[in-house]
XYZ file of C-alpha atoms in Angstrom:
680
model
C -43.565 -12.598 -23.591
C -40.584 -13.271 -24.430
C -39.853 -11.023 -27.697
C -40.845 -8.008 -25.827
C -38.256 -9.072 -22.912
C -35.800 -9.306 -25.809
C -36.908 -6.301 -26.950
C -35.874 -4.662 -23.427
C -32.726 -6.440 -23.426
C -31.566 -4.472 -26.891
C -32.967 -1.197 -26.226
C -31.971 -0.225 -29.260
C -34.940 -1.251 -30.999
C -36.771 1.213 -29.775
C -36.852 3.286 -32.496
C -37.590 0.799 -35.115
C -40.164 -2.097 -35.197
C -38.346 -3.954 -37.816
C -34.910 -3.693 -36.202
C -36.328 -4.607 -32.645
C -37.502 -7.625 -34.546
C -34.512 -8.239 -36.112
C -32.862 -8.016 -32.723
C -35.404 -9.619 -30.819
C -34.946 -12.711 -33.941
C -31.628 -12.580 -33.203
C -31.588 -13.434 -29.596
C -34.433 -15.979 -29.860
C -32.498 -17.622 -31.904
C -28.617 -17.356 -30.858
C -27.799 -20.498 -29.264
C -24.426 -18.783 -27.693
C -27.594 -16.612 -25.460
C -28.578 -18.826 -22.678
C -31.326 -18.167 -20.447
C -29.482 -17.095 -17.754
C -27.962 -14.572 -19.796
C -30.976 -13.209 -21.134
C -32.396 -12.464 -18.020
C -29.470 -10.937 -16.678
C -29.765 -8.730 -19.436
C -33.110 -8.005 -18.470
C -32.032 -7.128 -14.899
C -29.519 -4.858 -16.170
C -30.887 -2.460 -19.006
C -32.182 0.848 -17.051
C -35.458 1.809 -17.783
C -34.163 5.267 -17.554
C -31.880 4.781 -20.767
C -34.502 3.077 -22.567
C -36.144 6.414 -22.593
C -33.512 8.335 -22.973
C -33.228 6.390 -26.765
C -37.149 7.051 -26.918
C -37.304 10.577 -26.956
C -33.836 11.572 -28.810
C -34.428 11.717 -32.322
C -31.106 11.552 -33.506
C -30.805 7.853 -31.830
C -34.070 7.102 -33.434
C -32.529 7.840 -36.695
C -29.227 6.158 -36.715
C -30.682 2.910 -34.685
C -33.157 2.599 -37.434
C -30.844 3.279 -40.538
C -27.492 2.831 -39.839
C -24.874 0.850 -38.697
C -23.913 1.845 -35.089
C -22.096 0.957 -31.571
C -24.207 1.621 -28.459
C -23.065 1.464 -24.710
C -25.380 0.513 -22.237
C -24.735 1.875 -18.706
C -26.070 -0.901 -16.519
C -29.213 0.041 -13.759
C -26.901 -0.059 -11.124
C -24.535 2.476 -12.880
C -27.760 4.979 -13.136
C -28.257 4.719 -9.155
C -24.915 6.156 -8.772
C -25.092 8.552 -10.974
C -24.889 11.812 -9.247
C -25.690 14.014 -12.418
C -29.064 14.962 -13.463
C -28.600 15.048 -17.093
C -27.072 11.380 -19.038
C -26.160 12.423 -22.373
C -27.725 9.528 -24.616
C -25.561 10.706 -27.984
C -22.228 10.607 -26.382
C -22.789 6.475 -25.870
C -23.597 6.297 -29.728
C -21.517 5.992 -32.288
C -22.147 5.192 -36.200
C -20.009 2.064 -36.815
C -20.094 -1.038 -35.270
C -17.463 -2.709 -33.547
C -16.685 -5.585 -31.862
C -15.194 -5.360 -28.411
C -12.001 -7.524 -30.117
C -11.889 -4.175 -32.908
C -13.016 -1.356 -30.835
C -10.017 1.453 -31.863
C -7.925 3.381 -29.073
C -10.456 6.379 -29.445
C -13.713 6.424 -31.176
C -15.845 9.729 -32.390
C -19.169 9.935 -30.177
C -22.855 10.674 -31.626
C -22.748 14.260 -29.418
C -22.649 17.611 -30.984
C -19.091 18.269 -31.609
C -18.189 14.922 -32.402
C -16.178 14.472 -28.679
C -13.872 11.288 -28.349
C -14.686 8.214 -26.517
C -11.139 6.949 -24.989
C -10.539 3.060 -25.596
C -8.388 1.430 -22.836
C -7.503 -1.873 -21.234
C -6.440 -3.060 -18.088
C -3.311 -5.615 -16.604
C -6.376 -8.063 -16.115
C -7.365 -7.320 -20.052
C -10.737 -5.676 -19.099
C -11.706 -3.367 -21.654
C -12.675 -0.071 -20.715
C -14.195 2.818 -22.108
C -13.407 6.539 -20.703
C -13.751 5.044 -17.023
C -16.390 2.188 -17.487
C -15.533 -1.134 -17.561
C -17.149 -3.066 -20.723
C -19.117 -6.286 -19.399
C -17.955 -8.970 -21.834
C -20.261 -11.344 -21.476
C -23.184 -9.439 -21.956
C -22.241 -8.173 -25.563
C -25.064 -7.998 -28.269
C -24.480 -8.069 -32.077
C -26.477 -7.555 -35.343
C -26.431 -8.005 -38.566
C -29.894 -7.425 -40.475
C -30.482 -4.963 -43.618
C -27.094 -4.286 -43.991
C -27.106 -2.240 -40.711
C -24.538 -4.166 -38.427
C -25.365 -3.211 -34.728
C -23.158 -3.661 -31.392
C -24.647 -3.201 -27.330
C -22.183 -3.317 -25.507
C -23.012 -3.183 -21.290
C -21.100 -0.925 -19.004
C -20.873 -0.626 -15.668
C -20.659 3.447 -15.605
C -22.619 6.098 -17.371
C -20.465 7.735 -19.381
C -20.141 11.904 -18.508
C -18.731 14.169 -21.745
C -17.957 17.421 -20.157
C -20.707 20.007 -20.772
C -20.715 23.845 -20.646
C -22.362 25.331 -17.256
C -26.212 25.939 -18.020
C -27.024 29.056 -19.582
C -24.021 29.825 -20.759
C -24.160 32.106 -24.168
C -20.861 30.906 -25.542
C -21.157 27.124 -25.870
C -18.085 24.953 -25.694
C -18.061 21.916 -27.952
C -15.567 19.385 -27.464
C -12.245 21.718 -26.564
C -8.703 20.352 -26.124
C -6.874 20.582 -22.923
C -5.519 24.467 -23.467
C -9.365 25.526 -24.441
C -10.122 23.622 -21.522
C -7.727 25.577 -19.458
C -8.561 28.593 -20.903
C -12.527 28.824 -20.242
C -12.928 26.276 -17.028
C -15.384 28.992 -15.675
C -17.910 28.004 -18.109
C -17.426 24.927 -17.873
C -19.312 22.613 -15.356
C -16.303 21.276 -12.611
C -18.197 21.744 -8.942
C -17.026 25.049 -8.186
C -13.324 23.656 -9.152
C -11.049 26.706 -10.557
C -7.890 26.493 -12.185
C -6.997 30.549 -12.576
C -3.636 30.170 -10.572
C -2.577 27.172 -12.134
C -3.205 29.046 -16.022
C -1.468 31.688 -15.206
C 1.731 29.922 -14.901
C 0.954 28.338 -17.774
C 0.737 31.769 -19.412
C 4.122 33.248 -17.971
C 6.187 30.098 -18.907
C 4.461 30.257 -22.549
C 3.725 26.500 -22.026
C 0.513 26.647 -23.733
C 1.630 24.360 -26.837
C 1.688 21.201 -24.078
C -2.384 22.263 -23.791
C -2.629 21.958 -27.617
C -0.848 18.704 -28.496
C -2.290 16.925 -30.388
C -2.689 13.368 -29.590
C -3.956 11.574 -26.420
C -2.685 12.439 -23.470
C -3.258 12.921 -19.359
C -3.330 15.845 -18.149
C -3.249 16.674 -14.081
C -4.347 20.596 -13.737
C -3.762 21.839 -9.858
C -7.087 23.707 -8.655
C -6.303 27.212 -6.498
C -7.096 25.368 -3.115
C -3.867 24.030 -3.792
C -2.098 27.627 -3.963
C -2.719 28.638 -0.480
C 0.308 29.435 0.036
C 1.680 32.263 -1.117
C 4.648 31.737 -2.564
C 3.521 28.492 -4.212
C 2.816 29.013 -7.564
C 6.174 31.281 -8.073
C 7.693 27.859 -8.200
C 5.273 26.208 -11.213
C 7.895 27.114 -14.001
C 7.844 25.348 -17.059
C 9.421 21.773 -15.831
C 6.871 22.147 -13.514
C 4.444 22.637 -15.732
C 5.321 19.621 -17.861
C 5.769 17.219 -14.969
C 2.106 17.550 -15.074
C 1.819 16.237 -17.871
C 2.316 12.203 -19.389
C 2.114 12.290 -22.478
C 0.964 9.967 -25.423
C -1.147 8.097 -22.712
C -4.458 7.945 -21.661
C -5.533 7.156 -17.862
C -8.917 6.856 -16.548
C -8.848 6.162 -13.078
C -11.192 2.735 -13.458
C -8.249 1.544 -15.276
C -5.207 3.312 -13.726
C -2.736 0.601 -12.841
C -1.587 1.353 -9.328
C 1.554 2.590 -8.492
C 2.940 2.331 -11.987
C 5.582 4.616 -12.390
C 4.563 6.561 -16.053
C 7.444 9.005 -17.900
C 6.311 12.455 -17.471
C 6.914 15.048 -19.714
C 9.341 16.471 -17.578
C 11.978 13.261 -18.427
C 15.311 14.557 -20.158
C 19.194 13.272 -18.902
C 19.136 16.472 -16.190
C 15.619 15.851 -15.052
C 13.233 12.823 -14.556
C 10.247 12.805 -13.285
C 7.567 9.882 -13.264
C 4.049 9.880 -12.805
C 1.616 7.522 -11.142
C -1.893 7.043 -10.065
C -2.708 4.872 -6.426
C -6.086 4.367 -4.548
C -6.595 4.246 -0.813
C -9.237 1.170 0.388
C -12.040 3.997 0.883
C -11.944 4.615 -2.697
C -10.256 8.000 -3.023
C -7.733 8.460 -6.005
C -4.263 9.893 -5.342
C -1.829 10.699 -7.984
C 1.965 11.251 -7.258
C 4.965 12.792 -9.165
C 8.363 11.372 -7.998
C 11.281 13.389 -9.346
C 14.049 10.587 -9.248
C 16.725 13.512 -10.489
C 16.188 16.084 -9.109
C 18.196 19.974 -10.062
C 18.899 23.213 -8.181
C 15.364 23.962 -8.644
C 13.871 21.102 -8.282
C 14.326 18.706 -5.282
C 13.940 14.772 -5.500
C 11.032 13.095 -3.788
C 7.955 12.615 -4.095
C 4.863 14.823 -3.735
C 0.955 13.195 -3.340
C -2.351 15.154 -4.589
C -5.744 13.468 -4.069
C -7.883 13.529 -7.635
C -10.611 16.198 -6.441
C -12.314 15.304 -10.073
C -11.275 13.056 -12.465
C -12.019 11.933 -15.641
C -12.560 14.511 -17.720
C -12.367 13.910 -21.632
C -11.273 16.633 -23.757
C -10.199 16.383 -27.479
C -6.870 15.119 -26.782
C -6.943 13.302 -23.868
C -8.216 13.604 -19.877
C -7.835 15.493 -17.446
C -7.888 15.542 -13.770
C -7.906 17.965 -11.481
C -6.044 17.632 -8.611
C -5.750 19.196 -5.055
C -2.129 20.922 -5.270
C 0.624 20.965 -7.500
C 3.279 17.906 -7.868
C 6.604 18.052 -8.310
C 6.954 21.142 -6.012
C 8.231 20.777 -2.164
C 7.861 23.974 -0.190
C 6.108 22.576 3.473
C 8.737 21.698 6.756
C 7.356 18.233 7.818
C 5.080 20.050 10.361
C 3.599 22.284 8.013
C 2.262 18.774 6.140
C 1.077 17.678 9.193
C -0.240 21.515 10.449
C -2.490 21.439 6.707
C -4.935 19.330 8.570
C -5.907 22.057 11.084
C -7.703 23.882 8.179
C -8.808 21.036 6.240
C -11.058 18.036 5.913
C -11.380 14.658 4.940
C -11.003 15.402 0.928
C -8.114 17.346 1.840
C -4.861 17.090 0.076
C -3.113 15.161 2.874
C -6.546 12.756 3.315
C -4.097 9.697 3.365
C -3.156 11.260 6.722
C -5.972 12.719 8.550
C -6.266 10.319 11.711
C -2.354 10.468 12.023
C -2.520 14.019 12.641
C -6.422 13.651 14.488
C -4.462 11.301 17.102
C -1.574 13.640 17.323
C -4.136 16.696 18.380
C -6.224 14.596 20.353
C -2.606 13.189 22.516
C -2.023 17.153 23.333
C 0.188 17.958 20.043
C 3.020 18.202 22.023
C 4.299 15.531 19.269
C 3.976 17.781 16.761
C 6.563 20.191 18.693
C 8.966 17.935 18.948
C 9.143 17.070 15.387
C 8.983 20.672 14.935
C 12.346 20.951 16.704
C 14.036 18.751 14.439
C 16.315 19.837 11.840
C 16.147 16.604 10.107
C 13.066 13.884 10.648
C 11.570 11.461 8.758
C 7.453 10.228 10.098
C 6.854 6.804 9.861
C 2.830 7.610 9.229
C 0.149 5.244 9.418
C -2.455 5.282 6.995
C -5.994 6.234 8.555
C -7.273 2.311 7.632
C -4.219 1.494 10.163
C -6.102 2.940 12.741
C -9.325 0.945 12.715
C -8.476 -1.279 15.935
C -10.239 -1.757 18.900
C -6.567 -2.600 20.223
C -5.721 1.078 19.025
C -9.265 2.502 20.621
C -8.150 1.074 23.532
C -4.449 2.830 23.703
C -5.963 6.067 22.471
C -7.154 6.859 26.075
C -3.591 5.708 27.522
C -2.102 9.472 26.842
C 1.596 8.204 28.105
C 1.278 4.779 26.447
C 0.328 6.944 23.171
C 3.009 9.279 23.240
C 4.893 6.700 23.174
C 3.774 4.769 20.671
C 3.677 7.904 18.832
C 7.209 8.781 18.981
C 7.777 5.301 17.598
C 7.348 6.579 13.912
C 9.756 9.838 14.355
C 13.109 8.823 13.441
C 15.824 12.437 13.770
C 17.966 11.717 10.288
C 16.539 12.202 6.217
C 15.898 8.875 5.802
C 14.219 8.177 2.113
C 14.351 4.447 0.356
C 17.708 4.998 -0.833
C 19.236 5.443 2.142
C 17.215 2.968 3.465
C 19.102 0.591 1.011
C 22.438 1.380 1.561
C 21.661 1.138 5.399
C 20.048 -2.611 4.073
C 23.529 -3.873 2.618
C 24.285 -5.556 5.330
C 20.641 -7.916 5.897
C 18.628 -5.831 7.949
C 18.701 -1.903 8.627
C 18.221 -0.819 11.836
C 17.746 3.082 12.899
C 17.276 4.616 16.311
C 14.013 6.660 16.923
C 12.908 9.416 19.499
C 11.626 7.155 21.856
C 14.055 6.037 24.056
C 16.553 2.759 23.251
C 13.678 2.258 20.973
C 14.938 1.156 17.417
C 12.936 0.504 14.144
C 14.135 -2.661 11.587
C 13.803 -1.970 7.707
C 13.784 -4.386 5.265
C 13.801 -4.498 1.377
C 12.899 -7.015 -0.426
C 13.062 -7.050 -4.340
C 14.506 -3.950 -7.066
C 13.105 -1.246 -8.780
C 9.390 -0.551 -8.562
C 9.090 -4.112 -7.291
C 10.890 -3.299 -4.059
C 8.879 -4.193 -0.842
C 9.809 -2.335 2.277
C 8.936 -3.369 5.556
C 9.462 -1.989 8.977
C 9.347 -3.692 12.585
C 8.942 -1.400 15.144
C 7.562 -2.473 18.971
C 6.650 -6.059 17.544
C 5.217 -4.772 14.993
C 5.558 -5.381 10.922
C 4.278 -2.538 8.714
C 4.370 -2.311 4.766
C 5.912 1.532 3.134
C 2.810 1.636 1.259
C 3.983 4.995 -0.211
C 7.360 6.194 0.552
C 9.570 9.007 0.171
C 6.784 11.940 0.475
C 9.566 14.632 0.208
C 9.537 17.926 2.406
C 11.696 20.206 3.051
C 13.059 19.066 6.232
C 12.602 15.699 5.835
C 10.718 12.865 4.397
C 7.100 10.603 5.644
C 6.472 7.167 4.624
C 3.019 6.281 4.829
C 2.655 2.394 6.738
C -0.385 0.576 6.670
C -0.159 -0.318 10.181
C 0.494 1.405 14.104
C 3.681 0.309 14.830
C 3.622 -0.769 18.277
C 0.923 -2.106 18.468
C 0.493 -5.823 18.327
C -2.004 -7.266 16.092
C -0.290 -10.913 15.784
C 0.510 -13.956 17.816
C 4.881 -15.190 18.489
C 3.976 -18.047 15.847
C 2.409 -14.637 13.095
C 5.183 -12.823 14.267
C 7.996 -15.785 13.616
C 6.637 -16.542 10.085
C 6.147 -12.780 8.827
C 10.051 -11.624 10.083
C 12.480 -12.029 7.962
C 15.423 -11.847 10.760
C 13.773 -14.723 12.108
C 13.139 -16.939 9.185
C 15.888 -19.682 10.121
C 14.391 -20.395 14.232
C 11.127 -20.124 11.954
C 11.812 -22.595 9.820
C 13.942 -24.777 12.554
C 10.628 -25.039 14.315
C 8.791 -25.802 11.583
C 10.035 -28.680 10.560
C 10.254 -29.541 14.625
C 6.433 -29.333 15.356
C 7.731 -27.043 17.648
C 6.153 -23.915 17.022
C 2.828 -25.762 17.120
C 2.125 -23.960 20.439
C 3.116 -20.502 19.965
C -0.424 -19.674 18.327
C -1.653 -20.475 21.374
C -3.453 -17.351 23.146
C -4.064 -19.025 26.378
C -0.343 -19.103 27.288
C 2.556 -16.907 27.594
C 5.715 -16.660 25.854
C 9.106 -14.968 26.412
C 10.952 -16.443 23.393
C 14.685 -15.753 23.138
C 14.607 -15.803 19.156
C 18.602 -16.279 17.310
C 18.341 -14.162 14.691
C 19.490 -15.594 11.062
C 23.177 -14.062 11.670
C 23.570 -15.598 14.904
C 22.346 -19.335 13.034
C 25.114 -18.605 10.227
C 27.532 -17.526 13.174
C 27.151 -21.228 14.918
C 28.051 -22.585 11.042
C 31.435 -20.974 11.960
C 31.770 -22.547 15.330
C 30.144 -25.963 14.919
C 29.876 -26.653 11.285
C 28.799 -30.359 11.284
C 25.867 -29.584 13.964
C 25.108 -26.390 12.350
C 23.695 -28.671 9.067
C 22.091 -31.164 11.430
C 20.520 -28.813 13.699
C 18.516 -27.869 10.130
C 17.920 -31.388 8.367
C 14.131 -33.001 9.169
C 16.023 -36.182 10.289
C 17.434 -34.850 13.569
C 14.117 -32.429 14.430
C 13.838 -33.791 17.845
C 16.994 -32.448 18.716
C 16.188 -28.789 16.673
C 13.410 -29.246 19.319
C 15.071 -29.773 21.892
C 17.394 -26.607 21.129
C 14.342 -24.482 21.273
C 13.002 -25.262 23.764
C 15.743 -23.888 26.148
C 15.133 -20.456 24.625
C 11.011 -20.656 25.102
C 9.899 -19.365 28.845
C 6.512 -20.628 29.392
C 4.892 -18.636 32.783
C 1.401 -16.783 33.462
C 3.334 -13.717 32.440
C 6.057 -11.854 29.859
C 9.098 -10.924 30.684
C 10.916 -7.615 29.569
C 14.524 -7.043 29.167
C 13.802 -4.402 31.806
C 12.145 -6.752 34.304
C 14.980 -9.006 33.277
C 17.711 -6.337 34.140
C 15.803 -5.607 37.784
C 15.485 -9.132 38.569
C 19.350 -9.952 37.850
C 20.275 -7.312 40.240
C 18.210 -8.365 42.945
C 19.095 -11.858 42.726
C 22.881 -12.150 40.189
C 20.486 -13.796 38.467
C 17.123 -14.995 37.336
C 15.409 -18.415 36.299
C 13.146 -18.847 33.871
C 10.451 -21.598 33.580
C 11.188 -23.273 29.881
C 8.870 -25.819 28.138
C 11.057 -28.942 29.621
C 13.285 -27.719 31.983
C 14.951 -23.753 33.383
C 16.431 -21.232 32.018
C 19.604 -19.384 34.263
C 20.392 -16.156 33.143
C 21.960 -12.918 33.863
C 20.714 -9.549 32.137
C 22.570 -6.410 31.733
C 22.614 -3.437 30.428
C 25.720 -2.295 28.965
C 26.504 1.512 28.480
C 28.570 1.957 24.787
C 27.846 -0.908 23.706
C 27.366 -1.488 19.693
C 24.102 -2.134 18.884
C 25.344 -4.324 15.988
C 29.209 -4.898 13.887
C 27.818 -2.650 11.233
C 26.044 0.055 13.676
C 27.185 3.734 13.254
C 25.771 5.217 16.977
C 26.177 3.580 20.102
C 23.387 3.521 22.894
C 22.804 1.024 26.421
C 22.467 -2.361 24.969
C 21.081 -5.611 26.906
C 23.313 -8.459 27.441
C 22.448 -11.555 28.223
C 24.937 -13.796 29.917
C 24.411 -17.357 30.319
C 27.050 -20.533 30.988
C 29.710 -17.824 31.288
C 28.837 -16.469 28.069
C 27.281 -13.254 26.600
C 24.910 -12.646 24.099
C 23.926 -9.824 23.044
C 20.262 -8.669 22.618
C 19.578 -7.504 19.170
C 16.069 -6.312 19.584
C 14.526 -6.376 23.243
C 10.755 -6.664 23.799
C 8.607 -7.482 20.150
C 5.629 -7.361 21.728
C 2.690 -10.177 20.350
C -0.356 -10.540 21.568
C 0.824 -13.817 23.312
C 3.736 -13.170 24.350
C 7.459 -11.262 23.828
C 10.707 -11.960 21.669
C 13.471 -10.939 22.220
C 16.308 -11.336 19.226
C 19.322 -12.296 20.332
C 22.945 -12.410 18.327
C 23.138 -16.078 19.057
C 21.602 -19.147 20.121
C 21.704 -20.529 24.266
C 23.624 -23.099 23.015
C 27.296 -24.203 23.907
C 29.553 -26.657 21.742
C 29.131 -29.418 24.629
C 25.653 -29.265 24.094
C 26.455 -30.811 20.617
C 27.788 -34.306 20.180
C 28.482 -35.406 16.551
C 29.424 -38.935 16.110
C 29.052 -41.379 13.033
C 26.652 -38.412 10.915
C 24.209 -38.083 14.346
C 23.821 -35.480 17.048
C 22.383 -35.363 20.495
C 22.116 -32.837 22.799
C 23.461 -33.555 26.081
C 19.729 -33.085 28.010
C 19.075 -36.120 25.807
C 22.298 -38.063 26.159
C 21.436 -37.466 30.457
C 17.924 -38.941 29.321
C 19.277 -41.580 26.692
C 21.440 -42.717 30.075
C 18.948 -42.287 32.598
C 17.352 -44.675 30.734
C 19.843 -47.556 29.667
C 20.833 -47.714 33.658
C 17.064 -48.191 34.314
C 16.798 -51.514 31.767
C 19.954 -52.986 33.433
C 18.405 -52.708 37.027
C 14.987 -53.906 35.943
C 17.068 -57.333 34.067
C 19.292 -57.724 37.287
C 16.315 -57.371 39.165
C 14.717 -60.012 37.218
C-alpha cells in the first residue's frame, strides 16, 4: 500500500515500472522524508497532472530514458487554473536541477523549447516563472545513470500559445514577434495595435528583439481612448516601458522596489516598480525622477491587466495605459471612473470617486475650478469601516471630510520634504481653517510620509501620481474619521511624542484608552516642551526623568479635562465670549482659561500664510493653539504651542523640584501633623 502511495507521490514514475520502483524505494528508504512529509506529498499531487503525464508520449519517454527536472503543480494550483489546457511538457526540462543549482533560464521540453525563468524574492523563495517552489517537498532520485528531480510548485506554468485554429503556429516568440503577431495569440482579447504602431513610427523594434532577459510593459488599446495620447508615445516613452536585464514576474516582485528603465540617462531618468493592493490587484508605476520639456516629472500608475506572459527574451505584462505620459487633469483622472468598472486603470481609487459622486459631485466641480491642486485620495480599502458607512448618509459632514482631502497647491514629495525641514509641514485645505500636517521619516526609497487631518494619521502608500495641474497621493485612511483613542493618537503622532513619553513613565497615559470617558486634552507639541528647556532648563530636564514622575504627572493633569462631553475650540470661544472665561474640570482640580480667535495670527513661526487662529489665555499668558480639534474615539486633542506652565509652578532645590500644588498639599499635611501633636 505504501509503495502505491509513493508512486502517486512522485508521479514521474507513470511511464516506467522500473523508474517507479526506484523512486518508490528511494522515498521509502530515505530517512530525510518523514511520514508526515509523505502524507503532505500525497495530498498535494493532483490526479489531473498525473493523467497528463500518462497520456503524453514525449513525457513518458523522457521519464523512462533520461535525466530530467519536473515542476509539479499542487491540487490547489489546478483548482485555481482557469485555462482548459495544461501543457505538461512546459513543466519538464531534460536536465536534473536541484534547488541549489537551478540556473536563471531553463529550456522546457515544449515544442520550440520556450524558456522557464528562475528568480528569487527578498525572502529567498525560489520561483519558476510565477510559481513558487515549495522547498520542503522536493524529491530527487538517481538510478541507472538517470538523475531525476521533482519540484512541487504552487501555480500551473502557463506558456504563451497561439489561438486555436491558427494556421500559422507561433513557437517561442521574442517580444518583437509577440508585438507583431499579438492578434494571433491567446491574450484574453486584449490588443496592442496602437502601441505597436507607435513603436514602428519611432523605429524602436530593436528594443523588443534585444537578446537577454528583460521585462516588457505593453499598454493595451483601451489605454489610448484619449485621442492625443498615442502621439505622446515617442522613443523615450517606449524605452520607459522596458526594464533591461531583469525578469520580473508578479509573484516574486518586490513591492515598490524601483528598477532602472531603459529610459535612464543624464537628461531623463525613469524608474519602474511593481506594487500590489490588498485585494490582490497588481499595478506598475513609472516615476520620472528627472524630466525634460516633453516628459514631465512624476508618477504614472497602470493596472496590469494580463501578467506574466513568457517570451524568448523575458516576460511581458499587458498594462491598462501607457506609463510616463501625463496628459489628464486631476478632475479628468477622477472622472475616468465614470465609464470604467472595477478593473479600470484607476481602480485603486474607484471607491473615492463613487463617494464624491454619491455626495452630489460638487466636490469634483470645486476641484475642476482650481488651477493647481493636490488630492489626498483614500484607497478602496480605506473606506471599509462601519464608522465611515454611517458617515456617508450625512452629506454635510461628508462634504467637509472630502474637502479635507483637497489642497490648493501642487504639492509633491519634494515640496513636502522642503516644508518638513522644520520638523512638521502644515498645509491648509479647502475646508475653512483646517490644516493637514505632514511628516517625513527616512530618506530616498525608505522614506515614509504620513499626514494628519481631523485626528486621523494616514500613511501615503503611493505618492506623486502626476496630473497636468497637480498631484494625487493615495493614502491608507480617510482623514477626519477618527479610528483611535486619545492614547493611540498620542502614541502614533510624531508631534506629540514628548507628551506621550512623559505620560508613559508617570503612568498618566493608563487612563487615556478608556472609552467610557470623554477627554479634552491640551497637548503641548514637542517644540513647546523644547521652549521650556530655554525658559526653565533645570526643571525641563527633570520633567522627563522617571524619578520625578509624580511631578510630571501633576503637570499633565492640568492639561486634561474630563467631562460628559468634549470641548471643541469653537465651544471654548463661545463660552469665553459669554462668561469672560471657561472653567474646565480637570483630573484633580479645574482649569480656568479664555479662548479667542485672532485674525492675521501666524499659525507657525515658519508659516507663509495668515489665518484665523485660536489663542488660549491662562494666568495672563497667551498660548497659541497649533492644531485644534484633533478628534479621537474617546475625546479630542488640542495641540498647543507651550505647556500650561509657569516658572512659579516649578520649584527647583537640591536637585529636585515640586509643583506649586504639590507644595500646598505638603504644607497642609505638615500643619495637620503639627495640630495633631498639639492635641495629643
